[in-house]
mmCIF file of C-alpha atoms and ligand atoms in Angstrom:
data_model
loop_
_atom_site.group_PDB
_atom_site.id
_atom_site.type_symbol
_atom_site.label_atom_id
_atom_site.label_comp_id
_atom_site.label_asym_id
_atom_site.label_seq_id
_atom_site.Cartn_x
_atom_site.Cartn_y
_atom_site.Cartn_z
ATOM 1 C CA UNK A 20 -86.879 68.243 105.056
ATOM 2 C CA UNK A 21 -87.024 69.103 101.397
ATOM 3 C CA UNK A 22 -83.071 68.598 101.016
ATOM 4 C CA UNK A 23 -83.801 64.980 102.895
ATOM 5 C CA UNK A 24 -86.201 64.137 100.491
ATOM 6 C CA UNK A 25 -84.364 65.505 97.395
ATOM 7 C CA UNK A 26 -81.400 63.491 99.014
ATOM 8 C CA UNK A 27 -83.666 60.482 99.460
ATOM 9 C CA UNK A 28 -84.713 60.133 96.219
ATOM 10 C CA UNK A 29 -80.866 60.833 94.754
ATOM 11 C CA UNK A 30 -80.016 58.114 97.091
ATOM 12 C CA UNK A 31 -82.192 55.535 95.252
ATOM 13 C CA UNK A 32 -80.420 55.588 91.811
ATOM 14 C CA UNK A 33 -76.644 55.249 93.610
ATOM 15 C CA UNK A 34 -76.281 51.423 93.852
ATOM 16 C CA UNK A 35 -74.609 51.194 89.839
ATOM 17 C CA UNK A 36 -72.476 54.482 90.916
ATOM 18 C CA UNK A 37 -70.524 52.571 93.870
ATOM 19 C CA UNK A 38 -67.437 51.330 92.965
ATOM 20 C CA UNK A 39 -65.768 47.906 94.143
ATOM 21 C CA UNK A 40 -64.976 46.633 97.650
ATOM 22 C CA UNK A 41 -61.570 45.060 97.915
ATOM 23 C CA UNK A 42 -59.778 43.765 101.079
ATOM 24 C CA UNK A 43 -58.240 47.068 102.148
ATOM 25 C CA UNK A 44 -54.670 46.651 103.270
ATOM 26 C CA UNK A 45 -53.620 50.310 103.122
ATOM 27 C CA UNK A 46 -52.330 53.546 101.375
ATOM 28 C CA UNK A 47 -49.733 52.321 99.516
ATOM 29 C CA UNK A 48 -51.549 49.062 98.519
ATOM 30 C CA UNK A 49 -51.984 49.006 94.468
ATOM 31 C CA UNK A 50 -54.486 46.762 92.762
ATOM 32 C CA UNK A 51 -53.436 46.208 89.305
ATOM 33 C CA UNK A 52 -54.837 42.340 88.806
ATOM 34 C CA UNK A 53 -58.483 43.215 88.443
ATOM 35 C CA UNK A 54 -59.662 44.884 84.978
ATOM 36 C CA UNK A 55 -63.145 46.461 84.572
ATOM 37 C CA UNK A 56 -64.832 43.525 83.078
ATOM 38 C CA UNK A 57 -63.612 40.940 86.005
ATOM 39 C CA UNK A 58 -66.538 38.885 87.392
ATOM 40 C CA UNK A 59 -65.313 38.849 90.555
ATOM 41 C CA UNK A 60 -65.238 42.766 90.515
ATOM 42 C CA UNK A 61 -68.664 42.901 89.245
ATOM 43 C CA UNK A 62 -69.443 41.134 92.209
ATOM 44 C CA UNK A 63 -67.907 42.732 94.688
ATOM 45 C CA UNK A 64 -69.671 45.706 93.055
ATOM 46 C CA UNK A 65 -73.008 44.473 93.658
ATOM 47 C CA UNK A 66 -72.127 43.508 97.080
ATOM 48 C CA UNK A 67 -70.690 47.372 97.958
ATOM 49 C CA UNK A 68 -73.745 48.737 96.096
ATOM 50 C CA UNK A 69 -75.532 46.805 99.258
ATOM 51 C CA UNK A 70 -73.549 47.502 102.316
ATOM 52 C CA UNK A 71 -73.728 51.285 100.987
ATOM 53 C CA UNK A 72 -77.845 51.078 101.256
ATOM 54 C CA UNK A 73 -77.620 48.468 104.419
ATOM 55 C CA UNK A 74 -75.177 51.557 105.952
ATOM 56 C CA UNK A 75 -77.395 54.412 104.963
ATOM 57 C CA UNK A 76 -80.357 52.645 106.698
ATOM 58 C CA UNK A 77 -78.220 51.736 109.663
ATOM 59 C CA UNK A 78 -76.611 54.903 110.367
ATOM 60 C CA UNK A 79 -79.263 57.038 109.054
ATOM 61 C CA UNK A 80 -78.881 60.294 106.646
ATOM 62 C CA UNK A 81 -77.535 62.983 109.375
ATOM 63 C CA UNK A 82 -76.381 60.901 112.298
ATOM 64 C CA UNK A 83 -73.038 62.448 113.365
ATOM 65 C CA UNK A 84 -69.661 61.251 113.891
ATOM 66 C CA UNK A 85 -68.382 60.747 117.441
ATOM 67 C CA UNK A 86 -67.191 63.918 118.321
ATOM 68 C CA UNK A 87 -63.957 64.226 121.477
ATOM 69 C CA UNK A 88 -62.529 66.642 123.770
ATOM 70 C CA UNK A 89 -59.156 68.458 123.524
ATOM 71 C CA UNK A 90 -57.828 66.198 126.296
ATOM 72 C CA UNK A 91 -58.057 63.140 123.316
ATOM 73 C CA UNK A 92 -55.797 64.683 121.336
ATOM 74 C CA UNK A 93 -52.738 63.172 121.725
ATOM 75 C CA UNK A 94 -50.315 64.169 118.998
ATOM 76 C CA UNK A 95 -50.202 66.320 115.806
ATOM 77 C CA UNK A 96 -52.256 64.563 112.946
ATOM 78 C CA UNK A 97 -50.033 61.991 111.309
ATOM 79 C CA UNK A 98 -49.444 63.256 107.714
ATOM 80 C CA UNK A 99 -49.844 60.922 105.167
ATOM 81 C CA UNK A 100 -49.986 60.510 101.044
ATOM 82 C CA UNK A 101 -49.272 63.907 99.632
ATOM 83 C CA UNK A 102 -47.209 66.017 102.205
ATOM 84 C CA UNK A 103 -45.791 68.730 100.219
ATOM 85 C CA UNK A 104 -47.333 69.069 96.653
ATOM 86 C CA UNK A 105 -44.722 70.016 94.267
ATOM 87 C CA UNK A 106 -47.108 70.873 91.193
ATOM 88 C CA UNK A 107 -46.528 74.563 89.705
ATOM 89 C CA UNK A 108 -49.829 75.321 90.265
ATOM 90 C CA UNK A 109 -49.867 74.630 93.792
ATOM 91 C CA UNK A 110 -46.497 76.589 94.277
ATOM 92 C CA UNK A 111 -47.831 79.692 92.611
ATOM 93 C CA UNK A 112 -50.615 79.571 94.922
ATOM 94 C CA UNK A 113 -48.497 78.601 97.889
ATOM 95 C CA UNK A 114 -46.623 82.078 97.584
ATOM 96 C CA UNK A 115 -47.471 84.787 99.873
ATOM 97 C CA UNK A 116 -49.374 82.576 102.356
ATOM 98 C CA UNK A 117 -51.716 81.398 99.820
ATOM 99 C CA UNK A 118 -52.936 85.059 98.947
ATOM 100 C CA UNK A 119 -53.740 83.449 95.253
ATOM 101 C CA UNK A 120 -55.837 80.723 96.321
ATOM 102 C CA UNK A 121 -59.367 80.193 95.191
ATOM 103 C CA UNK A 122 -61.795 77.555 96.497
ATOM 104 C CA UNK A 123 -64.367 77.003 93.435
ATOM 105 C CA UNK A 124 -67.637 75.473 93.459
ATOM 106 C CA UNK A 125 -68.565 74.766 89.912
ATOM 107 C CA UNK A 126 -70.659 71.948 87.902
ATOM 108 C CA UNK A 127 -74.674 72.011 87.834
ATOM 109 C CA UNK A 128 -75.001 75.094 90.020
ATOM 110 C CA UNK A 129 -77.001 77.947 89.312
ATOM 111 C CA UNK A 130 -74.032 80.634 90.268
ATOM 112 C CA UNK A 131 -70.592 79.242 90.391
ATOM 113 C CA UNK A 132 -68.705 80.412 93.178
ATOM 114 C CA UNK A 133 -64.688 81.247 93.754
ATOM 115 C CA UNK A 134 -63.818 82.161 97.481
ATOM 116 C CA UNK A 135 -60.262 83.501 98.949
ATOM 117 C CA UNK A 136 -58.994 81.937 101.900
ATOM 118 C CA UNK A 137 -59.783 85.211 103.648
ATOM 119 C CA UNK A 138 -63.450 85.029 102.030
ATOM 120 C CA UNK A 139 -63.598 81.400 103.502
ATOM 121 C CA UNK A 140 -62.355 82.478 106.923
ATOM 122 C CA UNK A 141 -65.023 85.105 107.233
ATOM 123 C CA UNK A 142 -67.740 82.669 106.863
ATOM 124 C CA UNK A 143 -69.543 81.052 109.900
ATOM 125 C CA UNK A 144 -67.001 77.751 110.764
ATOM 126 C CA UNK A 145 -67.506 74.787 112.818
ATOM 127 C CA UNK A 146 -64.910 73.323 114.800
ATOM 128 C CA UNK A 147 -65.142 69.286 115.735
ATOM 129 C CA UNK A 148 -62.640 66.786 117.350
ATOM 130 C CA UNK A 149 -63.015 63.872 115.589
ATOM 131 C CA UNK A 150 -61.179 60.279 114.497
ATOM 132 C CA UNK A 151 -59.524 60.086 111.425
ATOM 133 C CA UNK A 152 -59.416 56.528 110.450
ATOM 134 C CA UNK A 153 -56.660 55.330 107.783
ATOM 135 C CA UNK A 154 -57.198 52.213 105.952
ATOM 136 C CA UNK A 155 -53.402 51.273 106.508
ATOM 137 C CA UNK A 156 -54.647 50.580 110.157
ATOM 138 C CA UNK A 157 -53.814 53.816 112.240
ATOM 139 C CA UNK A 158 -55.934 56.775 113.720
ATOM 140 C CA UNK A 159 -55.695 60.075 114.907
ATOM 141 C CA UNK A 160 -57.796 62.117 116.783
ATOM 142 C CA UNK A 161 -57.500 65.948 116.118
ATOM 143 C CA UNK A 162 -59.454 69.313 115.840
ATOM 144 C CA UNK A 163 -60.617 70.468 112.534
ATOM 145 C CA UNK A 164 -61.829 74.170 111.977
ATOM 146 C CA UNK A 165 -63.626 75.583 108.605
ATOM 147 C CA UNK A 166 -67.459 76.682 107.199
ATOM 148 C CA UNK A 167 -69.919 73.674 106.572
ATOM 149 C CA UNK A 168 -70.050 73.040 102.596
ATOM 150 C CA UNK A 169 -73.953 72.737 102.648
ATOM 151 C CA UNK A 170 -74.548 76.264 103.176
ATOM 152 C CA UNK A 171 -72.007 77.226 100.391
ATOM 153 C CA UNK A 172 -73.447 74.861 98.139
ATOM 154 C CA UNK A 173 -76.804 76.352 98.639
ATOM 155 C CA UNK A 174 -75.376 79.630 98.365
ATOM 156 C CA UNK A 175 -74.282 78.496 94.739
ATOM 157 C CA UNK A 176 -77.724 76.604 94.108
ATOM 158 C CA UNK A 177 -77.505 73.114 93.421
ATOM 159 C CA UNK A 178 -78.855 71.925 90.361
ATOM 160 C CA UNK A 179 -81.589 69.270 90.085
ATOM 161 C CA UNK A 180 -79.564 67.186 88.246
ATOM 162 C CA UNK A 181 -76.331 67.469 90.389
ATOM 163 C CA UNK A 182 -75.878 63.503 92.610
ATOM 164 C CA UNK A 183 -72.461 64.104 93.517
ATOM 165 C CA UNK A 184 -69.609 66.386 94.307
ATOM 166 C CA UNK A 185 -66.422 65.641 92.932
ATOM 167 C CA UNK A 186 -63.037 66.967 95.076
ATOM 168 C CA UNK A 187 -60.258 68.206 93.107
ATOM 169 C CA UNK A 188 -56.988 68.110 94.313
ATOM 170 C CA UNK A 189 -53.669 70.172 93.532
ATOM 171 C CA UNK A 190 -51.382 66.935 93.949
ATOM 172 C CA UNK A 191 -50.531 64.296 91.427
ATOM 173 C CA UNK A 192 -49.682 60.785 92.486
ATOM 174 C CA UNK A 193 -46.738 59.629 91.320
ATOM 175 C CA UNK A 194 -47.949 55.959 90.575
ATOM 176 C CA UNK A 195 -46.154 55.305 87.211
ATOM 177 C CA UNK A 196 -48.942 55.794 85.011
ATOM 178 C CA UNK A 197 -48.290 56.110 81.152
ATOM 179 C CA UNK A 198 -50.493 59.340 80.676
ATOM 180 C CA UNK A 199 -48.026 61.003 83.556
ATOM 181 C CA UNK A 200 -49.135 60.943 87.229
ATOM 182 C CA UNK A 201 -52.842 61.421 87.771
ATOM 183 C CA UNK A 202 -54.243 64.449 90.068
ATOM 184 C CA UNK A 203 -55.443 63.138 93.427
ATOM 185 C CA UNK A 204 -59.176 63.294 93.575
ATOM 186 C CA UNK A 205 -62.628 62.497 95.854
ATOM 187 C CA UNK A 206 -66.034 62.169 95.298
ATOM 188 C CA UNK A 207 -68.994 62.062 98.044
ATOM 189 C CA UNK A 208 -72.762 62.213 97.367
ATOM 190 C CA UNK A 209 -75.075 64.830 98.163
ATOM 191 C CA UNK A 210 -75.976 63.228 101.350
ATOM 192 C CA UNK A 211 -72.238 63.465 102.679
ATOM 193 C CA UNK A 212 -72.120 66.962 100.920
ATOM 194 C CA UNK A 213 -74.792 68.399 102.755
ATOM 195 C CA UNK A 214 -73.960 66.831 106.418
ATOM 196 C CA UNK A 215 -73.243 69.214 109.066
ATOM 197 C CA UNK A 216 -69.887 67.819 110.096
ATOM 198 C CA UNK A 217 -68.771 68.081 106.254
ATOM 199 C CA UNK A 218 -66.459 70.892 106.285
ATOM 200 C CA UNK A 219 -64.078 73.145 104.168
ATOM 201 C CA UNK A 220 -61.221 73.000 107.089
ATOM 202 C CA UNK A 221 -58.582 75.451 107.359
ATOM 203 C CA UNK A 222 -57.449 75.073 110.734
ATOM 204 C CA UNK A 223 -56.046 72.161 112.846
ATOM 205 C CA UNK A 224 -55.851 71.870 116.154
ATOM 206 C CA UNK A 225 -56.231 75.429 117.193
ATOM 207 C CA UNK A 226 -53.794 76.867 114.109
ATOM 208 C CA UNK A 227 -53.447 77.131 110.483
ATOM 209 C CA UNK A 228 -53.703 73.937 108.647
ATOM 210 C CA UNK A 229 -50.094 72.476 108.042
ATOM 211 C CA UNK A 230 -48.952 72.001 104.361
ATOM 212 C CA UNK A 231 -48.357 68.255 105.177
ATOM 213 C CA UNK A 232 -51.943 67.826 105.913
ATOM 214 C CA UNK A 233 -53.685 69.792 103.071
ATOM 215 C CA UNK A 234 -53.077 73.480 103.405
ATOM 216 C CA UNK A 235 -54.695 75.992 102.434
ATOM 217 C CA UNK A 236 -58.347 73.533 102.714
ATOM 218 C CA UNK A 237 -59.200 70.107 102.982
ATOM 219 C CA UNK A 238 -62.387 68.328 103.246
ATOM 220 C CA UNK A 239 -63.553 66.965 106.255
ATOM 221 C CA UNK A 240 -66.201 64.499 105.991
ATOM 222 C CA UNK A 241 -66.332 62.620 109.093
ATOM 223 C CA UNK A 242 -68.202 59.526 108.946
ATOM 224 C CA UNK A 243 -65.650 58.334 105.581
ATOM 225 C CA UNK A 244 -62.391 56.679 105.989
ATOM 226 C CA UNK A 245 -58.994 58.448 105.471
ATOM 227 C CA UNK A 246 -58.906 58.485 101.715
ATOM 228 C CA UNK A 247 -62.162 60.070 101.271
ATOM 229 C CA UNK A 248 -60.463 63.436 103.388
ATOM 230 C CA UNK A 249 -59.329 65.331 100.023
ATOM 231 C CA UNK A 250 -56.673 67.262 101.052
ATOM 232 C CA UNK A 251 -55.346 70.331 98.926
ATOM 233 C CA UNK A 252 -58.720 70.932 97.561
ATOM 234 C CA UNK A 253 -59.467 73.982 95.042
ATOM 235 C CA UNK A 254 -62.582 72.931 93.031
ATOM 236 C CA UNK A 255 -65.927 71.319 93.888
ATOM 237 C CA UNK A 256 -67.609 70.410 91.184
ATOM 238 C CA UNK A 257 -71.366 68.909 91.542
ATOM 239 C CA UNK A 258 -71.461 66.209 88.844
ATOM 240 C CA UNK A 259 -74.308 63.895 87.573
ATOM 241 C CA UNK A 260 -71.484 61.044 87.489
ATOM 242 C CA UNK A 261 -68.368 60.653 87.717
ATOM 243 C CA UNK A 262 -67.038 58.219 85.316
ATOM 244 C CA UNK A 263 -65.490 60.664 83.081
ATOM 245 C CA UNK A 264 -63.260 61.740 86.100
ATOM 246 C CA UNK A 265 -59.784 59.531 86.418
ATOM 247 C CA UNK A 266 -60.390 55.734 85.917
ATOM 248 C CA UNK A 267 -64.235 56.437 86.483
ATOM 249 C CA UNK A 268 -64.807 55.165 90.224
ATOM 250 C CA UNK A 269 -65.154 58.377 92.076
ATOM 251 C CA UNK A 270 -61.598 58.920 93.662
ATOM 252 C CA UNK A 271 -57.771 58.216 93.160
ATOM 253 C CA UNK A 272 -57.649 55.268 95.469
ATOM 254 C CA UNK A 273 -61.185 53.894 94.172
ATOM 255 C CA UNK A 274 -59.448 53.842 91.084
ATOM 256 C CA UNK A 275 -57.159 51.576 92.309
ATOM 257 C CA UNK A 276 -59.670 49.231 94.191
ATOM 258 C CA UNK A 277 -60.301 50.968 97.354
ATOM 259 C CA UNK A 278 -64.753 51.234 98.089
ATOM 260 C CA UNK A 279 -66.220 54.343 97.079
ATOM 261 C CA UNK A 280 -68.290 54.905 99.819
ATOM 262 C CA UNK A 281 -65.606 54.339 102.530
ATOM 263 C CA UNK A 282 -67.864 54.555 105.343
ATOM 264 C CA UNK A 283 -66.627 54.104 108.664
HETATM 265 N N1 MTE B 5 -54.714 65.266 98.174
HETATM 266 C C1 MTE B 5 -54.727 64.250 98.908
HETATM 267 N N2 MTE B 5 -55.646 64.047 99.482
HETATM 268 C C2 MTE B 5 -55.577 63.260 100.661
HETATM 269 C C3 MTE B 5 -54.014 61.873 100.488
HETATM 270 C C4 MTE B 5 -53.345 62.858 99.488
HETATM 271 O O1 MTE B 5 -52.482 61.502 99.087
HETATM 272 N N3 MTE B 5 -53.450 63.543 98.661
HETATM 273 N N4 MTE B 5 -54.268 61.231 101.118
HETATM 274 C C5 MTE B 5 -55.601 60.565 101.638
HETATM 275 C C6 MTE B 5 -54.827 59.800 102.718
HETATM 276 S S1 MTE B 5 -54.991 57.972 102.339
HETATM 277 C C7 MTE B 5 -55.327 59.610 104.102
HETATM 278 S S2 MTE B 5 -54.814 58.702 105.110
HETATM 279 C C8 MTE B 5 -55.298 61.094 104.460
HETATM 280 C C9 MTE B 5 -54.591 61.720 105.359
HETATM 281 O O2 MTE B 5 -54.463 63.042 105.766
HETATM 282 P P1 MTE B 5 -53.451 63.723 106.707
HETATM 283 O O3 MTE B 5 -51.949 63.802 106.277
HETATM 284 O O4 MTE B 5 -53.844 64.984 107.373
HETATM 285 O O5 MTE B 5 -53.166 62.728 107.943
HETATM 286 O O6 MTE B 5 -55.717 62.011 103.509
HETATM 287 C C10 MTE B 5 -56.093 61.911 102.567
HETATM 288 N N5 MTE B 5 -56.543 62.644 101.389
HETATM 289 MO MO1 MO B 6 -55.151 56.755 104.308
#
C-alpha cells in the first residue's frame, strides 16, 4: 500500500514531463518538422498530459495486460528496429555467450546493483504470454521470461526523489544526427517500473532471448507500445527527470515525436 501511495503522489507531478503526441505512423517515421517551441507541439503536449492522466484513471495503476496461452503464439516474435548491434561495447559483452554482461541499477538508489546474467537467471522469474503492438501496425504474441523489476528496485532502495527509470541500451540508431548515432534509450514512470508484469526478459518462447529480440536482456513493460520495450538493456537509471538524456523527451522515438507514455 505504501508503494501505491508513494506512486500516486509521484504521479501528480507527471503532466509536465509527458512528451508530445503526434500521429503514429511507423517505427521508421521521422519527425523533423516540429521544434521544441512549436505551438502545435505544446498543444499536443497538453493533450498528452490529459490522455496520460485519463488513461491512468481508467486502466488503474496495477491492472494487468491481457495474458494469452501457448496456443496463441503463432510465429516467432518479429524482430524490429535494431536486430544485431555493432557497438564495440555490445560486441565485447556478446563474446562467450554474454559472460561479461552486467545489468546495472544506478542513479537515485541507496545501493547500486550490478548483476551478471547468471545472477539474473537465479532470481525468481515470471513467465507471461503477451501481445506486442508496434506502431507500424503489426502485433505478435510471445512468451517472455525473467525477473520482475520491482523487487530489484526494492533491493537497490529507490530514493524519494526518483520518479522515472531510464533504460539505457547498447545499440545506436544511425539516423544521420550530426553528433553521431544516438544510443537507443527509453523511460517509464515508477508505476510501470513496479508493475507486476514489468520484467527483465532473458527468455523468449521457452528458449534464450535471441539477439534479434534484444539479448541478453530486454524490458517487457506490458501496458505500453512496442517502442517502449527496450532491447539490449545494460543500465536502469533512477532519475527525478529525464530531460538531460538524448533529446530530453524520455526515449529515442519520443525524441522523434512519439508519445512518451505510449499506453495501449
Ligand atoms: N534497443 C532497442 N530497443 C528497441 C528497438 C530498437 O531499435 N533498439 N526498437 C523498438 C521497437 S519500435 C519495437 S516494435 C520493438 C521490437 O522488438 P522485437 O524486435 O523483439 O520485435 O523493440 C523496441 N525496442
Ligand atoms: Mo515498434
